[in-house]
CSV table of C-alpha atoms in Angstrom, one decimal:
chain,number,residue,atom,x,y,z
A,222,MET,CA,44.4,99.3,-4.1
A,223,ASN,CA,42.4,96.3,-4.7
A,224,ARG,CA,45.5,94.2,-4.3
A,225,ILE,CA,46.3,95.6,-0.9
A,226,TYR,CA,42.6,94.7,0.1
A,227,LYS,CA,43.1,91.2,-1.0
A,228,TYR,CA,46.3,90.8,1.0
A,229,ILE,CA,44.5,92.3,4.1
A,230,ILE,CA,41.6,89.9,3.8
A,231,PHE,CA,43.9,86.9,2.8
A,232,SER,CA,46.0,87.7,6.0
A,233,LEU,CA,42.8,88.0,8.1
A,234,LEU,CA,41.6,84.5,6.9
A,235,LEU,CA,44.9,82.9,7.7
A,236,LEU,CA,44.6,84.4,11.2
A,237,LEU,CA,41.1,83.1,11.6
A,238,ILE,CA,42.1,79.6,10.4
A,239,ALA,CA,45.1,79.5,12.7
A,240,GLY,CA,43.1,80.6,15.6
A,241,GLY,CA,40.3,78.0,14.9
A,242,VAL,CA,43.1,75.1,14.7
A,243,THR,CA,44.7,76.2,17.9
A,244,TYR,CA,41.2,76.1,19.7
A,245,ILE,CA,40.4,72.6,18.4
A,246,VAL,CA,43.8,71.4,19.3
A,247,LEU,CA,43.5,72.9,22.8
A,248,LYS,CA,39.9,71.6,23.1
A,249,THR,CA,40.6,68.2,22.3
A,250,ARG,CA,44.0,67.7,23.9
A,251,THR,CA,44.0,65.3,26.9
A,252,LYS,CA,44.0,67.2,30.1
A,253,GLU,CA,47.0,66.5,32.5
A,254,GLU,CA,46.0,65.1,35.8
A,255,PHE,CA,46.3,67.8,38.5
A,256,ILE,CA,48.4,66.4,41.4
A,257,PRO,CA,48.3,68.7,44.5
A,258,VAL,CA,51.6,69.3,46.3
A,259,PRO,CA,51.4,68.3,49.8
A,260,ALA,CA,51.9,70.9,52.3
A,261,GLU,CA,55.3,71.0,54.2
A,262,THR,CA,55.2,68.7,57.2
A,263,TYR,CA,55.3,70.5,60.7
A,264,TYR,CA,54.9,69.7,64.2
A,265,ILE,CA,53.2,71.3,67.1
A,266,THR,CA,55.6,70.8,70.1
A,267,VAL,CA,53.7,70.4,73.4
A,268,GLU,CA,54.9,70.6,76.8
A,269,LYS,CA,54.4,67.3,78.9
A,270,SER,CA,54.7,66.4,82.3
A,271,ILE,CA,55.4,62.7,83.1
A,272,LYS,CA,54.9,61.0,86.5
A,273,THR,CA,58.0,59.8,88.3
A,274,ASN,CA,58.1,57.8,91.5
A,275,TYR,CA,61.6,59.0,92.7
A,276,LYS,CA,61.7,60.5,96.2
A,277,GLY,CA,64.5,61.4,98.4
A,278,SER,CA,68.0,63.0,98.5
A,279,TYR,CA,70.2,62.7,95.4
A,280,ARG,CA,73.3,63.0,97.6
A,281,LYS,CA,72.2,60.5,100.3
A,282,ILE,CA,70.9,57.7,97.9
A,283,PHE,CA,73.6,58.0,95.3
A,284,ASN,CA,76.6,58.2,97.5
A,285,ASP,CA,78.4,55.0,96.9
A,286,LEU,CA,82.1,55.5,97.9
A,287,ASN,CA,84.9,55.8,95.4
A,288,ASP,CA,86.5,52.6,97.0
A,289,ALA,CA,83.4,50.7,96.1
A,290,HIS,CA,83.7,51.8,92.5
A,291,ILE,CA,87.3,50.9,92.1
A,292,ASN,CA,86.9,47.5,93.8
A,293,VAL,CA,84.4,46.5,91.2
A,294,ALA,CA,86.1,48.2,88.4
A,295,LYS,CA,89.2,46.2,89.2
A,296,SER,CA,87.3,43.0,89.2
A,297,TYR,CA,85.5,43.4,86.0
A,298,GLY,CA,87.6,45.8,84.0
A,299,VAL,CA,90.8,46.0,82.0
A,300,ASN,CA,94.2,46.4,83.3
A,301,PRO,CA,94.9,50.3,82.8
A,302,GLU,CA,98.6,49.7,82.4
A,303,ASN,CA,98.1,47.5,79.4
A,304,VAL,CA,95.1,49.2,77.6
A,305,ASP,CA,95.5,49.4,73.7
A,306,LEU,CA,92.3,50.6,72.5
A,307,ALA,CA,92.7,49.2,68.9
A,308,VAL,CA,94.1,45.8,70.1
A,309,ASP,CA,91.7,45.4,72.9
A,310,THR,CA,88.7,46.2,70.8
A,311,LEU,CA,89.7,43.6,68.0
A,312,SER,CA,90.2,41.0,70.8
A,313,GLY,CA,86.7,41.7,72.4
A,314,LYS,CA,88.1,43.0,75.6
A,315,LEU,CA,86.5,46.5,75.0
A,316,GLN,CA,83.5,47.4,72.9
A,317,LYS,CA,82.8,50.7,71.5
A,318,ILE,CA,79.6,52.7,72.5
A,319,GLU,CA,77.9,55.1,70.1
A,320,THR,CA,74.9,57.2,70.1
A,321,SER,CA,71.9,54.7,69.7
A,322,GLN,CA,68.0,54.7,70.1
A,323,TYR,CA,68.5,54.4,73.9
A,324,TYR,CA,71.3,57.0,74.7
A,325,ALA,CA,73.4,59.6,73.1
A,326,VAL,CA,77.3,60.0,73.3
A,327,ASP,CA,78.8,63.5,73.8
A,328,PRO,CA,81.7,64.5,71.7
A,329,LEU,CA,84.5,63.2,74.2
A,330,THR,CA,87.5,65.5,74.9
A,331,HIS,CA,89.2,63.6,77.9
A,332,SER,CA,87.8,60.0,77.4
A,333,HIS,CA,87.2,57.4,74.9
A,334,PRO,CA,84.0,55.7,74.0
A,335,TYR,CA,84.8,52.0,75.2
A,336,LEU,CA,83.6,49.8,77.7
A,337,VAL,CA,84.2,46.2,78.7
A,338,PRO,CA,81.3,44.0,77.3
A,339,HIS,CA,79.7,43.4,80.6
A,340,ALA,CA,79.5,47.2,81.4
A,341,LYS,CA,78.3,47.9,77.9
A,342,ALA,CA,75.4,45.3,78.3
A,343,ARG,CA,74.6,47.2,81.5
A,344,LEU,CA,74.5,50.4,79.9
A,345,ASP,CA,72.2,49.2,77.1
A,346,GLU,CA,69.9,47.7,79.6
A,347,LEU,CA,69.9,51.0,81.6
A,348,GLY,CA,69.2,53.2,78.3
A,349,LYS,CA,66.4,50.8,77.3
A,350,ALA,CA,64.8,50.8,80.7
A,351,PHE,CA,64.7,54.8,80.7
A,352,CYS,CA,63.3,54.9,77.2
A,353,ASP,CA,60.8,52.2,77.7
A,354,THR,CA,59.6,53.8,81.1
A,355,LEU,CA,59.4,57.2,79.5
A,356,THR,CA,57.2,55.9,76.6
A,357,ALA,CA,55.0,54.0,79.2
A,358,ARG,CA,54.3,57.2,81.0
A,359,GLY,CA,53.3,59.0,77.8
A,360,GLY,CA,56.6,60.6,76.9
A,361,GLY,CA,59.3,59.7,74.4
A,362,GLY,CA,61.8,61.1,72.1
A,363,HIS,CA,64.4,61.8,74.8
A,364,ARG,CA,67.6,60.0,75.6
A,365,PHE,CA,70.2,60.6,78.4
A,366,ILE,CA,73.6,61.7,77.5
A,367,ILE,CA,77.1,60.1,78.3
A,368,THR,CA,79.8,62.7,79.0
A,369,SER,CA,82.7,60.5,80.0
A,370,VAL,CA,83.7,56.8,79.6
A,371,LEU,CA,87.1,55.2,79.5
A,372,ARG,CA,90.1,57.4,80.5
A,373,GLN,CA,93.7,56.6,80.2
A,374,SER,CA,96.3,57.9,82.6
A,375,LYS,CA,97.2,60.8,80.3
A,376,ASP,CA,93.6,61.7,80.0
A,377,ILE,CA,93.4,62.1,83.9
A,378,LYS,CA,96.5,64.2,83.9
A,379,LYS,CA,95.1,66.7,81.2
A,380,LEU,CA,91.8,66.6,83.1
A,381,ARG,CA,93.3,67.5,86.4
A,382,ARG,CA,94.8,70.7,85.0
A,383,TRP,CA,91.3,72.3,85.0
A,384,ASN,CA,89.4,70.0,87.2
A,385,LYS,CA,91.2,69.6,90.6
A,386,ASN,CA,88.2,67.5,91.9
A,387,SER,CA,89.3,64.6,89.6
A,388,THR,CA,91.0,61.8,91.1
A,389,GLU,CA,94.1,59.8,89.6
A,390,ASN,CA,92.7,56.6,91.0
A,391,SER,CA,89.4,56.7,88.9
A,392,ALA,CA,87.1,53.8,88.0
A,393,HIS,CA,87.1,55.4,84.5
A,394,LEU,CA,90.6,53.8,84.0
A,395,TYR,CA,89.0,50.2,83.9
A,396,GLY,CA,86.4,50.4,81.1
A,397,THR,CA,83.5,49.9,83.6
A,398,THR,CA,82.4,53.5,84.4
A,399,VAL,CA,80.3,56.2,82.6
A,400,ASP,CA,79.1,59.7,83.5
A,401,ILE,CA,75.7,60.6,82.6
A,402,THR,CA,74.8,64.3,82.8
A,403,TYR,CA,71.4,65.3,84.5
A,404,ARG,CA,71.6,68.8,83.6
A,405,ARG,CA,70.6,68.0,79.8
A,406,PHE,CA,69.0,65.5,77.7
A,407,ASP,CA,69.0,64.5,74.1
A,408,LYS,CA,65.6,65.6,72.5
A,409,TYR,CA,65.6,63.9,69.1
A,410,THR,CA,61.9,64.2,68.2
A,411,PRO,CA,59.8,67.5,68.4
A,412,GLN,CA,56.5,66.3,69.6
A,413,PHE,CA,57.0,66.7,73.2
A,414,ILE,CA,59.0,69.0,75.4
A,415,ILE,CA,59.6,67.2,78.6
A,416,SER,CA,61.5,69.3,81.4
A,417,ASP,CA,65.1,68.4,82.1
A,418,SER,CA,64.1,68.2,85.8
A,419,ASP,CA,61.3,65.5,85.0
A,420,LEU,CA,63.8,63.6,83.1
A,421,LYS,CA,66.3,63.8,85.9
A,422,HIS,CA,63.8,62.4,88.3
A,423,LEU,CA,63.0,59.6,85.9
A,424,LEU,CA,66.7,58.8,85.5
A,425,ALA,CA,67.2,58.8,89.0
A,426,GLU,CA,64.3,56.4,89.6
A,427,ILE,CA,65.8,53.9,87.1
A,428,LEU,CA,69.2,54.2,88.6
A,429,GLN,CA,67.9,53.7,92.1
A,430,ASN,CA,66.3,50.3,91.0
A,431,PHE,CA,69.6,49.2,89.3
A,432,GLN,CA,71.5,50.2,92.4
A,433,GLU,CA,69.1,48.2,94.6
A,434,GLU,CA,69.4,45.3,92.3
A,435,GLY,CA,73.0,45.2,92.7
A,436,LYS,CA,73.8,46.3,89.0
A,437,CYS,CA,75.8,49.4,89.6
A,438,TYR,CA,77.3,51.8,92.2
A,439,VAL,CA,76.3,55.4,91.7
A,440,LYS,CA,77.7,58.8,92.9
A,441,TYR,CA,76.0,62.0,92.5
A,442,GLU,CA,78.4,64.5,91.2
A,443,VAL,CA,77.2,68.1,92.1
A,444,LYS,CA,80.0,70.0,90.4
A,445,GLN,CA,80.3,67.9,87.3
A,446,GLY,CA,76.5,67.7,87.1
A,447,CYS,CA,76.3,64.0,86.4
A,448,PHE,CA,75.7,60.7,87.9
A,449,HIS,CA,78.9,58.7,88.1
A,450,ILE,CA,78.1,55.1,87.6
A,451,THR,CA,80.2,51.9,87.8
A,452,PHE,CA,78.4,48.8,86.4
A,453,ARG,CA,78.7,45.6,88.4
């Protein structure tokens, strides 16, 4: 019986010693530095109106005739009968356009994202003017969207199957012309929500300036919902 008591006392002593050692180790161990985890980033979207100086009728102001578009396209553009996208891109006759900080390019189903260098330079200039003006008026984070660029004869034939308003004699054949939708815009930052109506007015204001400066012809397309633009 005494032996059992000895074992019990001995076990208790071991437990006390182990507990004491553990306490000392925990007490003297260097504490790890606490690094707070930052909260997840979030944005508060704000509806914002911007001032635009555009006034007038879209149909009356942007009503350059198709013949004017075609004549300029023939002067600056490629020969539609000899267009080879790969060869002409390598030679520099055509330049590929892609989504940039100034504009977005839609997935194109009936055209190809190529322009002659002069037209691409004008497009870049237009995109920069739109974005710079928007930023100067307290907006930002929005780009216009290009919905059609260079078309080949086979593309126009396909397009005419469902769009009878499209013409076979199109300025799009020459790599000088783009369509920019006015029904929607690319919103690539979430801080501001600017209405498509305000952005349409702003785009029209910039286009009117370009038109008056002799940089482009513009046709307001109602059914297609776009500005049809041939750069000069």
